């Protein structure tokens, strides 16, 4: 679903970087996808291959998953989100709306449900590599 809109945004952003860097051709694009983002990597890759322009003809798209890092607001404990002990339908809900995670996830140190998601919810265009104009 939103993989297509995302693919378009990624291609646009990568094209802008390529223009700025005076790249005539893009060879590799690395994208970091937060674990709490409801993204199917295969669909995103397919959408990218369909959305890409001439400049991306030979480009490889690399998707890296970023672990969800949570920080307790009460005791400051930092931990990584794990899907262990969470029912599958709850997991769907978390992926769809990361805020819902507060209902299911608690700090393993003090048990507080009050935490921040420090990492793992965004999409980051990490690197764009290409061939410069002579
Ligand atoms: Zn805590």
JSON list of N, CA and C in Angstrom, two decimals, residues 19-88:
[
{"chain": "A", "resi": 19, "resn": "UNK", "atom": "N", "xyz": [21.47, 15.21, -8.46]},
{"chain": "A", "resi": 19, "resn": "UNK", "atom": "CA", "xyz": [21.64, 16.49, -9.16]},
{"chain": "A", "resi": 19, "resn": "UNK", "atom": "C", "xyz": [22.65, 17.37, -8.44]},
{"chain": "A", "resi": 20, "resn": "UNK", "atom": "N", "xyz": [22.50, 17.41, -7.11]},
{"chain": "A", "resi": 20, "resn": "UNK", "atom": "CA", "xyz": [23.41, 18.22, -6.31]},
{"chain": "A", "resi": 20, "resn": "UNK", "atom": "C", "xyz": [24.84, 17.73, -6.44]},
{"chain": "A", "resi": 21, "resn": "UNK", "atom": "N", "xyz": [25.00, 16.40, -6.44]},
{"chain": "A", "resi": 21, "resn": "UNK", "atom": "CA", "xyz": [26.34, 15.80, -6.50]},
{"chain": "A", "resi": 21, "resn": "UNK", "atom": "C", "xyz": [26.83, 15.67, -7.95]},
{"chain": "A", "resi": 22, "resn": "UNK", "atom": "N", "xyz": [26.06, 16.15, -8.87]},
{"chain": "A", "resi": 22, "resn": "UNK", "atom": "CA", "xyz": [26.34, 16.06, -10.30]},
{"chain": "A", "resi": 22, "resn": "UNK", "atom": "C", "xyz": [26.62, 14.62, -10.75]},
{"chain": "A", "resi": 23, "resn": "UNK", "atom": "N", "xyz": [25.76, 13.73, -10.33]},
{"chain": "A", "resi": 23, "resn": "UNK", "atom": "CA", "xyz": [25.88, 12.34, -10.76]},
{"chain": "A", "resi": 23, "resn": "UNK", "atom": "C", "xyz": [25.06, 12.15, -12.02]},
{"chain": "A", "resi": 24, "resn": "UNK", "atom": "N", "xyz": [25.66, 11.51, -13.01]},
{"chain": "A", "resi": 24, "resn": "UNK", "atom": "CA", "xyz": [24.89, 11.28, -14.23]},
{"chain": "A", "resi": 24, "resn": "UNK", "atom": "C", "xyz": [24.15, 9.95, -14.15]},
{"chain": "A", "resi": 25, "resn": "UNK", "atom": "N", "xyz": [24.66, 9.11, -13.26]},
{"chain": "A", "resi": 25, "resn": "UNK", "atom": "CA", "xyz": [24.03, 7.82, -13.10]},
{"chain": "A", "resi": 25, "resn": "UNK", "atom": "C", "xyz": [24.14, 7.38, -11.66]},
{"chain": "A", "resi": 26, "resn": "UNK", "atom": "N", "xyz": [23.09, 6.76, -11.16]},
{"chain": "A", "resi": 26, "resn": "UNK", "atom": "CA", "xyz": [23.10, 6.28, -9.78]},
{"chain": "A", "resi": 26, "resn": "UNK", "atom": "C", "xyz": [23.33, 4.78, -9.79]},
{"chain": "A", "resi": 27, "resn": "UNK", "atom": "N", "xyz": [24.27, 4.34, -8.94]},
{"chain": "A", "resi": 27, "resn": "UNK", "atom": "CA", "xyz": [24.58, 2.91, -8.94]},
{"chain": "A", "resi": 27, "resn": "UNK", "atom": "C", "xyz": [24.04, 2.19, -7.70]},
{"chain": "A", "resi": 28, "resn": "UNK", "atom": "N", "xyz": [23.95, 2.94, -6.60]},
{"chain": "A", "resi": 28, "resn": "UNK", "atom": "CA", "xyz": [23.47, 2.27, -5.39]},
{"chain": "A", "resi": 28, "resn": "UNK", "atom": "C", "xyz": [22.76, 3.24, -4.46]},
{"chain": "A", "resi": 29, "resn": "UNK", "atom": "N", "xyz": [21.66, 2.77, -3.94]},
{"chain": "A", "resi": 29, "resn": "UNK", "atom": "CA", "xyz": [20.90, 3.57, -2.98]},
{"chain": "A", "resi": 29, "resn": "UNK", "atom": "C", "xyz": [20.68, 2.70, -1.74]},
{"chain": "A", "resi": 30, "resn": "UNK", "atom": "N", "xyz": [21.07, 3.24, -0.59]},
{"chain": "A", "resi": 30, "resn": "UNK", "atom": "CA", "xyz": [20.86, 2.50, 0.65]},
{"chain": "A", "resi": 30, "resn": "UNK", "atom": "C", "xyz": [19.78, 3.18, 1.48]},
{"chain": "A", "resi": 31, "resn": "UNK", "atom": "N", "xyz": [18.83, 2.40, 1.92]},
{"chain": "A", "resi": 31, "resn": "UNK", "atom": "CA", "xyz": [17.68, 2.93, 2.65]},
{"chain": "A", "resi": 31, "resn": "UNK", "atom": "C", "xyz": [17.57, 2.20, 3.98]},
{"chain": "A", "resi": 32, "resn": "UNK", "atom": "N", "xyz": [17.42, 2.97, 5.04]},
{"chain": "A", "resi": 32, "resn": "UNK", "atom": "CA", "xyz": [17.22, 2.38, 6.35]},
{"chain": "A", "resi": 32, "resn": "UNK", "atom": "C", "xyz": [15.74, 2.43, 6.70]},
{"chain": "A", "resi": 33, "resn": "UNK", "atom": "N", "xyz": [15.20, 1.27, 7.00]},
{"chain": "A", "resi": 33, "resn": "UNK", "atom": "CA", "xyz": [13.77, 1.19, 7.31]},
{"chain": "A", "resi": 33, "resn": "UNK", "atom": "C", "xyz": [13.59, 0.81, 8.78]},
{"chain": "A", "resi": 34, "resn": "UNK", "atom": "N", "xyz": [12.90, 1.64, 9.50]},
{"chain": "A", "resi": 34, "resn": "UNK", "atom": "CA", "xyz": [12.64, 1.37, 10.91]},
{"chain": "A", "resi": 34, "resn": "UNK", "atom": "C", "xyz": [11.77, 0.14, 11.08]},
{"chain": "A", "resi": 35, "resn": "UNK", "atom": "N", "xyz": [12.10, -0.64, 12.10]},
{"chain": "A", "resi": 35, "resn": "UNK", "atom": "CA", "xyz": [11.39, -1.89, 12.34]},
{"chain": "A", "resi": 35, "resn": "UNK", "atom": "C", "xyz": [9.91, -1.68, 12.64]},
{"chain": "A", "resi": 36, "resn": "UNK", "atom": "N", "xyz": [9.58, -0.54, 13.22]},
{"chain": "A", "resi": 36, "resn": "UNK", "atom": "CA", "xyz": [8.18, -0.29, 13.57]},
{"chain": "A", "resi": 36, "resn": "UNK", "atom": "C", "xyz": [7.37, 0.29, 12.41]},
{"chain": "A", "resi": 37, "resn": "UNK", "atom": "N", "xyz": [8.01, 0.43, 11.30]},
{"chain": "A", "resi": 37, "resn": "UNK", "atom": "CA", "xyz": [7.33, 0.93, 10.11]},
{"chain": "A", "resi": 37, "resn": "UNK", "atom": "C", "xyz": [6.67, -0.26, 9.42]},
{"chain": "A", "resi": 38, "resn": "UNK", "atom": "N", "xyz": [5.45, -0.14, 9.02]},
{"chain": "A", "resi": 38, "resn": "UNK", "atom": "CA", "xyz": [4.82, -1.29, 8.38]},
{"chain": "A", "resi": 38, "resn": "UNK", "atom": "C", "xyz": [5.18, -1.35, 6.89]},
{"chain": "A", "resi": 39, "resn": "UNK", "atom": "N", "xyz": [6.38, -1.84, 6.62]},
{"chain": "A", "resi": 39, "resn": "UNK", "atom": "CA", "xyz": [6.87, -1.88, 5.25]},
{"chain": "A", "resi": 39, "resn": "UNK", "atom": "C", "xyz": [7.24, -3.31, 4.88]},
{"chain": "A", "resi": 40, "resn": "UNK", "atom": "N", "xyz": [6.77, -3.75, 3.73]},
{"chain": "A", "resi": 40, "resn": "UNK", "atom": "CA", "xyz": [7.19, -5.03, 3.20]},
{"chain": "A", "resi": 40, "resn": "UNK", "atom": "C", "xyz": [8.39, -4.76, 2.29]},
{"chain": "A", "resi": 41, "resn": "UNK", "atom": "N", "xyz": [9.59, -5.21, 2.69]},
{"chain": "A", "resi": 41, "resn": "UNK", "atom": "CA", "xyz": [10.78, -4.89, 1.89]},
{"chain": "A", "resi": 41, "resn": "UNK", "atom": "C", "xyz": [10.64, -5.33, 0.43]},
{"chain": "A", "resi": 42, "resn": "UNK", "atom": "N", "xyz": [10.04, -6.48, 0.21]},
{"chain": "A", "resi": 42, "resn": "UNK", "atom": "CA", "xyz": [9.92, -6.97, -1.17]},
{"chain": "A", "resi": 42, "resn": "UNK", "atom": "C", "xyz": [9.01, -6.08, -2.01]},
{"chain": "A", "resi": 43, "resn": "UNK", "atom": "N", "xyz": [7.92, -5.62, -1.41]},
{"chain": "A", "resi": 43, "resn": "UNK", "atom": "CA", "xyz": [7.00, -4.74, -2.14]},
{"chain": "A", "resi": 43, "resn": "UNK", "atom": "C", "xyz": [7.69, -3.41, -2.41]},
{"chain": "A", "resi": 44, "resn": "UNK", "atom": "N", "xyz": [8.42, -2.90, -1.42]},
{"chain": "A", "resi": 44, "resn": "UNK", "atom": "CA", "xyz": [9.12, -1.63, -1.59]},
{"chain": "A", "resi": 44, "resn": "UNK", "atom": "C", "xyz": [10.16, -1.76, -2.71]},
{"chain": "A", "resi": 45, "resn": "UNK", "atom": "N", "xyz": [10.90, -2.86, -2.72]},
{"chain": "A", "resi": 45, "resn": "UNK", "atom": "CA", "xyz": [11.90, -3.06, -3.77]},
{"chain": "A", "resi": 45, "resn": "UNK", "atom": "C", "xyz": [11.24, -3.11, -5.15]},
{"chain": "A", "resi": 46, "resn": "UNK", "atom": "N", "xyz": [10.13, -3.81, -5.22]},
{"chain": "A", "resi": 46, "resn": "UNK", "atom": "CA", "xyz": [9.41, -3.89, -6.49]},
{"chain": "A", "resi": 46, "resn": "UNK", "atom": "C", "xyz": [8.90, -2.52, -6.91]},
{"chain": "A", "resi": 47, "resn": "UNK", "atom": "N", "xyz": [8.33, -1.79, -5.96]},
{"chain": "A", "resi": 47, "resn": "UNK", "atom": "CA", "xyz": [7.81, -0.45, -6.25]},
{"chain": "A", "resi": 47, "resn": "UNK", "atom": "C", "xyz": [8.95, 0.46, -6.73]},
{"chain": "A", "resi": 48, "resn": "UNK", "atom": "N", "xyz": [10.12, 0.32, -6.11]},
{"chain": "A", "resi": 48, "resn": "UNK", "atom": "CA", "xyz": [11.28, 1.13, -6.51]},
{"chain": "A", "resi": 48, "resn": "UNK", "atom": "C", "xyz": [11.68, 0.80, -7.95]},
{"chain": "A", "resi": 49, "resn": "UNK", "atom": "N", "xyz": [11.68, -0.48, -8.27]},
{"chain": "A", "resi": 49, "resn": "UNK", "atom": "CA", "xyz": [12.10, -0.89, -9.61]},
{"chain": "A", "resi": 49, "resn": "UNK", "atom": "C", "xyz": [11.11, -0.39, -10.67]},
{"chain": "A", "resi": 50, "resn": "UNK", "atom": "N", "xyz": [9.86, -0.19, -10.26]},
{"chain": "A", "resi": 50, "resn": "UNK", "atom": "CA", "xyz": [8.85, 0.29, -11.21]},
{"chain": "A", "resi": 50, "resn": "UNK", "atom": "C", "xyz": [8.80, 1.81, -11.29]},
{"chain": "A", "resi": 51, "resn": "UNK", "atom": "N", "xyz": [9.22, 2.46, -10.23]},
{"chain": "A", "resi": 51, "resn": "UNK", "atom": "CA", "xyz": [9.11, 3.92, -10.14]},
{"chain": "A", "resi": 51, "resn": "UNK", "atom": "C", "xyz": [10.36, 4.61, -10.69]},
{"chain": "A", "resi": 52, "resn": "UNK", "atom": "N", "xyz": [11.47, 3.90, -10.70]},
{"chain": "A", "resi": 52, "resn": "UNK", "atom": "CA", "xyz": [12.76, 4.54, -11.00]},
{"chain": "A", "resi": 52, "resn": "UNK", "atom": "C", "xyz": [12.82, 5.13, -12.41]},
{"chain": "A", "resi": 53, "resn": "UNK", "atom": "N", "xyz": [13.63, 6.17, -12.51]},
{"chain": "A", "resi": 53, "resn": "UNK", "atom": "CA", "xyz": [13.79, 6.87, -13.78]},
{"chain": "A", "resi": 53, "resn": "UNK", "atom": "C", "xyz": [15.07, 6.39, -14.47]},
{"chain": "A", "resi": 54, "resn": "UNK", "atom": "N", "xyz": [15.34, 6.96, -15.63]},
{"chain": "A", "resi": 54, "resn": "UNK", "atom": "CA", "xyz": [16.50, 6.60, -16.44]},
{"chain": "A", "resi": 54, "resn": "UNK", "atom": "C", "xyz": [17.81, 6.59, -15.65]},
{"chain": "A", "resi": 55, "resn": "UNK", "atom": "N", "xyz": [17.95, 7.59, -14.79]},
{"chain": "A", "resi": 55, "resn": "UNK", "atom": "CA", "xyz": [19.18, 7.72, -14.00]},
{"chain": "A", "resi": 55, "resn": "UNK", "atom": "C", "xyz": [19.47, 6.51, -13.13]},
{"chain": "A", "resi": 56, "resn": "UNK", "atom": "N", "xyz": [18.42, 5.77, -12.80]},
{"chain": "A", "resi": 56, "resn": "UNK", "atom": "CA", "xyz": [18.55, 4.65, -11.88]},
{"chain": "A", "resi": 56, "resn": "UNK", "atom": "C", "xyz": [18.63, 3.30, -12.59]},
{"chain": "A", "resi": 57, "resn": "UNK", "atom": "N", "xyz": [18.81, 3.36, -13.90]},
{"chain": "A", "resi": 57, "resn": "UNK", "atom": "CA", "xyz": [18.75, 2.16, -14.74]},
{"chain": "A", "resi": 57, "resn": "UNK", "atom": "C", "xyz": [19.52, 0.98, -14.15]},
{"chain": "A", "resi": 58, "resn": "UNK", "atom": "N", "xyz": [20.75, 1.26, -13.69]},
{"chain": "A", "resi": 58, "resn": "UNK", "atom": "CA", "xyz": [21.58, 0.17, -13.17]},
{"chain": "A", "resi": 58, "resn": "UNK", "atom": "C", "xyz": [21.70, 0.21, -11.64]},
{"chain": "A", "resi": 59, "resn": "UNK", "atom": "N", "xyz": [20.88, 0.99, -11.02]},
{"chain": "A", "resi": 59, "resn": "UNK", "atom": "CA", "xyz": [21.01, 1.17, -9.57]},
{"chain": "A", "resi": 59, "resn": "UNK", "atom": "C", "xyz": [20.55, -0.05, -8.79]},
{"chain": "A", "resi": 60, "resn": "UNK", "atom": "N", "xyz": [21.29, -0.31, -7.71]},
{"chain": "A", "resi": 60, "resn": "UNK", "atom": "CA", "xyz": [20.89, -1.36, -6.77]},
{"chain": "A", "resi": 60, "resn": "UNK", "atom": "C", "xyz": [20.27, -0.67, -5.56]},
{"chain": "A", "resi": 61, "resn": "UNK", "atom": "N", "xyz": [19.21, -1.23, -5.07]},
{"chain": "A", "resi": 61, "resn": "UNK", "atom": "CA", "xyz": [18.56, -0.68, -3.87]},
{"chain": "A", "resi": 61, "resn": "UNK", "atom": "C", "xyz": [18.82, -1.63, -2.71]},
{"chain": "A", "resi": 62, "resn": "UNK", "atom": "N", "xyz": [19.43, -1.09, -1.67]},
{"chain": "A", "resi": 62, "resn": "UNK", "atom": "CA", "xyz": [19.70, -1.91, -0.51]},
{"chain": "A", "resi": 62, "resn": "UNK", "atom": "C", "xyz": [18.86, -1.42, 0.66]},
{"chain": "A", "resi": 63, "resn": "UNK", "atom": "N", "xyz": [18.13, -2.35, 1.25]},
{"chain": "A", "resi": 63, "resn": "UNK", "atom": "CA", "xyz": [17.28, -2.01, 2.38]},
{"chain": "A", "resi": 63, "resn": "UNK", "atom": "C", "xyz": [17.87, -2.57, 3.66]},
{"chain": "A", "resi": 64, "resn": "UNK", "atom": "N", "xyz": [18.02, -1.70, 4.65]},
{"chain": "A", "resi": 64, "resn": "UNK", "atom": "CA", "xyz": [18.54, -2.16, 5.92]},
{"chain": "A", "resi": 64, "resn": "UNK", "atom": "C", "xyz": [17.46, -1.93, 6.98]},
{"chain": "A", "resi": 65, "resn": "UNK", "atom": "N", "xyz": [17.27, -2.91, 7.82]},
{"chain": "A", "resi": 65, "resn": "UNK", "atom": "CA", "xyz": [16.29, -2.76, 8.88]},
{"chain": "A", "resi": 65, "resn": "UNK", "atom": "C", "xyz": [16.95, -2.15, 10.10]},
{"chain": "A", "resi": 66, "resn": "UNK", "atom": "N", "xyz": [16.30, -1.14, 10.63]},
{"chain": "A", "resi": 66, "resn": "UNK", "atom": "CA", "xyz": [16.80, -0.51, 11.84]},
{"chain": "A", "resi": 66, "resn": "UNK", "atom": "C", "xyz": [16.01, -1.02, 13.02]},
{"chain": "A", "resi": 67, "resn": "UNK", "atom": "N", "xyz": [16.73, -1.55, 14.00]},
{"chain": "A", "resi": 67, "resn": "UNK", "atom": "CA", "xyz": [16.07, -2.07, 15.20]},
{"chain": "A", "resi": 67, "resn": "UNK", "atom": "C", "xyz": [15.33, -0.96, 15.94]},
{"chain": "A", "resi": 68, "resn": "UNK", "atom": "N", "xyz": [14.23, -1.31, 16.54]},
{"chain": "A", "resi": 68, "resn": "UNK", "atom": "CA", "xyz": [13.49, -0.33, 17.32]},
{"chain": "A", "resi": 68, "resn": "UNK", "atom": "C", "xyz": [14.13, -0.20, 18.69]},
{"chain": "A", "resi": 69, "resn": "UNK", "atom": "N", "xyz": [14.61, 0.99, 19.01]},
{"chain": "A", "resi": 69, "resn": "UNK", "atom": "CA", "xyz": [15.23, 1.22, 20.31]},
{"chain": "A", "resi": 69, "resn": "UNK", "atom": "C", "xyz": [14.29, 2.07, 21.16]},
{"chain": "A", "resi": 70, "resn": "UNK", "atom": "N", "xyz": [13.99, 1.57, 22.33]},
{"chain": "A", "resi": 70, "resn": "UNK", "atom": "CA", "xyz": [13.05, 2.25, 23.21]},
{"chain": "A", "resi": 70, "resn": "UNK", "atom": "C", "xyz": [13.76, 2.76, 24.46]},
{"chain": "A", "resi": 71, "resn": "UNK", "atom": "N", "xyz": [13.25, 3.88, 24.97]},
{"chain": "A", "resi": 71, "resn": "UNK", "atom": "CA", "xyz": [13.85, 4.42, 26.19]},
{"chain": "A", "resi": 71, "resn": "UNK", "atom": "C", "xyz": [12.75, 4.75, 27.20]},
{"chain": "A", "resi": 72, "resn": "UNK", "atom": "N", "xyz": [12.90, 4.22, 28.38]},
{"chain": "A", "resi": 72, "resn": "UNK", "atom": "CA", "xyz": [11.93, 4.43, 29.45]},
{"chain": "A", "resi": 72, "resn": "UNK", "atom": "C", "xyz": [12.02, 5.87, 29.95]},
{"chain": "A", "resi": 73, "resn": "UNK", "atom": "N", "xyz": [10.86, 6.51, 30.06]},
{"chain": "A", "resi": 73, "resn": "UNK", "atom": "CA", "xyz": [10.85, 7.90, 30.55]},
{"chain": "A", "resi": 73, "resn": "UNK", "atom": "C", "xyz": [10.97, 7.97, 32.06]},
{"chain": "A", "resi": 74, "resn": "UNK", "atom": "N", "xyz": [10.71, 6.86, 32.71]},
{"chain": "A", "resi": 74, "resn": "UNK", "atom": "CA", "xyz": [10.73, 6.85, 34.16]},
{"chain": "A", "resi": 74, "resn": "UNK", "atom": "C", "xyz": [12.13, 6.59, 34.70]},
{"chain": "A", "resi": 75, "resn": "UNK", "atom": "N", "xyz": [12.75, 5.48, 34.24]},
{"chain": "A", "resi": 75, "resn": "UNK", "atom": "CA", "xyz": [14.05, 5.11, 34.82]},
{"chain": "A", "resi": 75, "resn": "UNK", "atom": "C", "xyz": [15.20, 5.29, 33.83]},
{"chain": "A", "resi": 76, "resn": "UNK", "atom": "N", "xyz": [14.91, 5.64, 32.59]},
{"chain": "A", "resi": 76, "resn": "UNK", "atom": "CA", "xyz": [15.97, 5.89, 31.63]},
{"chain": "A", "resi": 76, "resn": "UNK", "atom": "C", "xyz": [16.56, 4.66, 30.97]},
{"chain": "A", "resi": 77, "resn": "UNK", "atom": "N", "xyz": [16.03, 3.49, 31.30]},
{"chain": "A", "resi": 77, "resn": "UNK", "atom": "CA", "xyz": [16.53, 2.25, 30.72]},
{"chain": "A", "resi": 77, "resn": "UNK", "atom": "C", "xyz": [16.28, 2.23, 29.20]},
{"chain": "A", "resi": 78, "resn": "UNK", "atom": "N", "xyz": [17.29, 1.77, 28.44]},
{"chain": "A", "resi": 78, "resn": "UNK", "atom": "CA", "xyz": [17.17, 1.69, 26.99]},
{"chain": "A", "resi": 78, "resn": "UNK", "atom": "C", "xyz": [17.19, 0.22, 26.59]},
{"chain": "A", "resi": 79, "resn": "UNK", "atom": "N", "xyz": [16.24, -0.18, 25.78]},
{"chain": "A", "resi": 79, "resn": "UNK", "atom": "CA", "xyz": [16.22, -1.57, 25.33]},
{"chain": "A", "resi": 79, "resn": "UNK", "atom": "C", "xyz": [15.69, -1.66, 23.91]},
{"chain": "A", "resi": 80, "resn": "UNK", "atom": "N", "xyz": [15.91, -2.83, 23.33]},
{"chain": "A", "resi": 80, "resn": "UNK", "atom": "CA", "xyz": [15.45, -3.04, 21.96]},
{"chain": "A", "resi": 80, "resn": "UNK", "atom": "C", "xyz": [14.13, -3.78, 21.96]},
{"chain": "A", "resi": 81, "resn": "UNK", "atom": "N", "xyz": [13.25, -3.31, 21.14]},
{"chain": "A", "resi": 81, "resn": "UNK", "atom": "CA", "xyz": [11.94, -3.90, 21.01]},
{"chain": "A", "resi": 81, "resn": "UNK", "atom": "C", "xyz": [12.06, -5.35, 20.54]},
{"chain": "A", "resi": 82, "resn": "UNK", "atom": "N", "xyz": [11.35, -6.21, 21.18]},
{"chain": "A", "resi": 82, "resn": "UNK", "atom": "CA", "xyz": [11.35, -7.59, 20.71]},
{"chain": "A", "resi": 82, "resn": "UNK", "atom": "C", "xyz": [9.90, -8.05, 20.54]},
{"chain": "A", "resi": 83, "resn": "UNK", "atom": "N", "xyz": [9.73, -8.88, 19.53]},
{"chain": "A", "resi": 83, "resn": "UNK", "atom": "CA", "xyz": [8.37, -9.33, 19.24]},
{"chain": "A", "resi": 83, "resn": "UNK", "atom": "C", "xyz": [8.01, -10.57, 20.06]},
{"chain": "A", "resi": 84, "resn": "UNK", "atom": "N", "xyz": [8.96, -11.02, 20.87]},
{"chain": "A", "resi": 84, "resn": "UNK", "atom": "CA", "xyz": [8.68, -12.16, 21.74]},
{"chain": "A", "resi": 84, "resn": "UNK", "atom": "C", "xyz": [7.53, -11.79, 22.69]},
{"chain": "A", "resi": 85, "resn": "UNK", "atom": "N", "xyz": [6.71, -12.76, 23.01]},
{"chain": "A", "resi": 85, "resn": "UNK", "atom": "CA", "xyz": [5.61, -12.57, 23.97]},
{"chain": "A", "resi": 85, "resn": "UNK", "atom": "C", "xyz": [4.50, -11.66, 23.47]},
{"chain": "A", "resi": 86, "resn": "UNK", "atom": "N", "xyz": [4.52, -11.32, 22.21]},
{"chain": "A", "resi": 86, "resn": "UNK", "atom": "CA", "xyz": [3.44, -10.48, 21.68]},
{"chain": "A", "resi": 86, "resn": "UNK", "atom": "C", "xyz": [2.66, -11.29, 20.64]},
{"chain": "A", "resi": 87, "resn": "UNK", "atom": "N", "xyz": [1.36, -11.27, 20.80]},
{"chain": "A", "resi": 87, "resn": "UNK", "atom": "CA", "xyz": [0.50, -11.99, 19.86]},
{"chain": "A", "resi": 87, "resn": "UNK", "atom": "C", "xyz": [0.60, -11.37, 18.48]},
{"chain": "A", "resi": 88, "resn": "UNK", "atom": "N", "xyz": [0.35, -12.20, 17.49]},
{"chain": "A", "resi": 88, "resn": "UNK", "atom": "CA", "xyz": [0.54, -11.72, 16.12]},
{"chain": "A", "resi": 88, "resn": "UNK", "atom": "C", "xyz": [-0.37, -10.57, 15.73]}
]
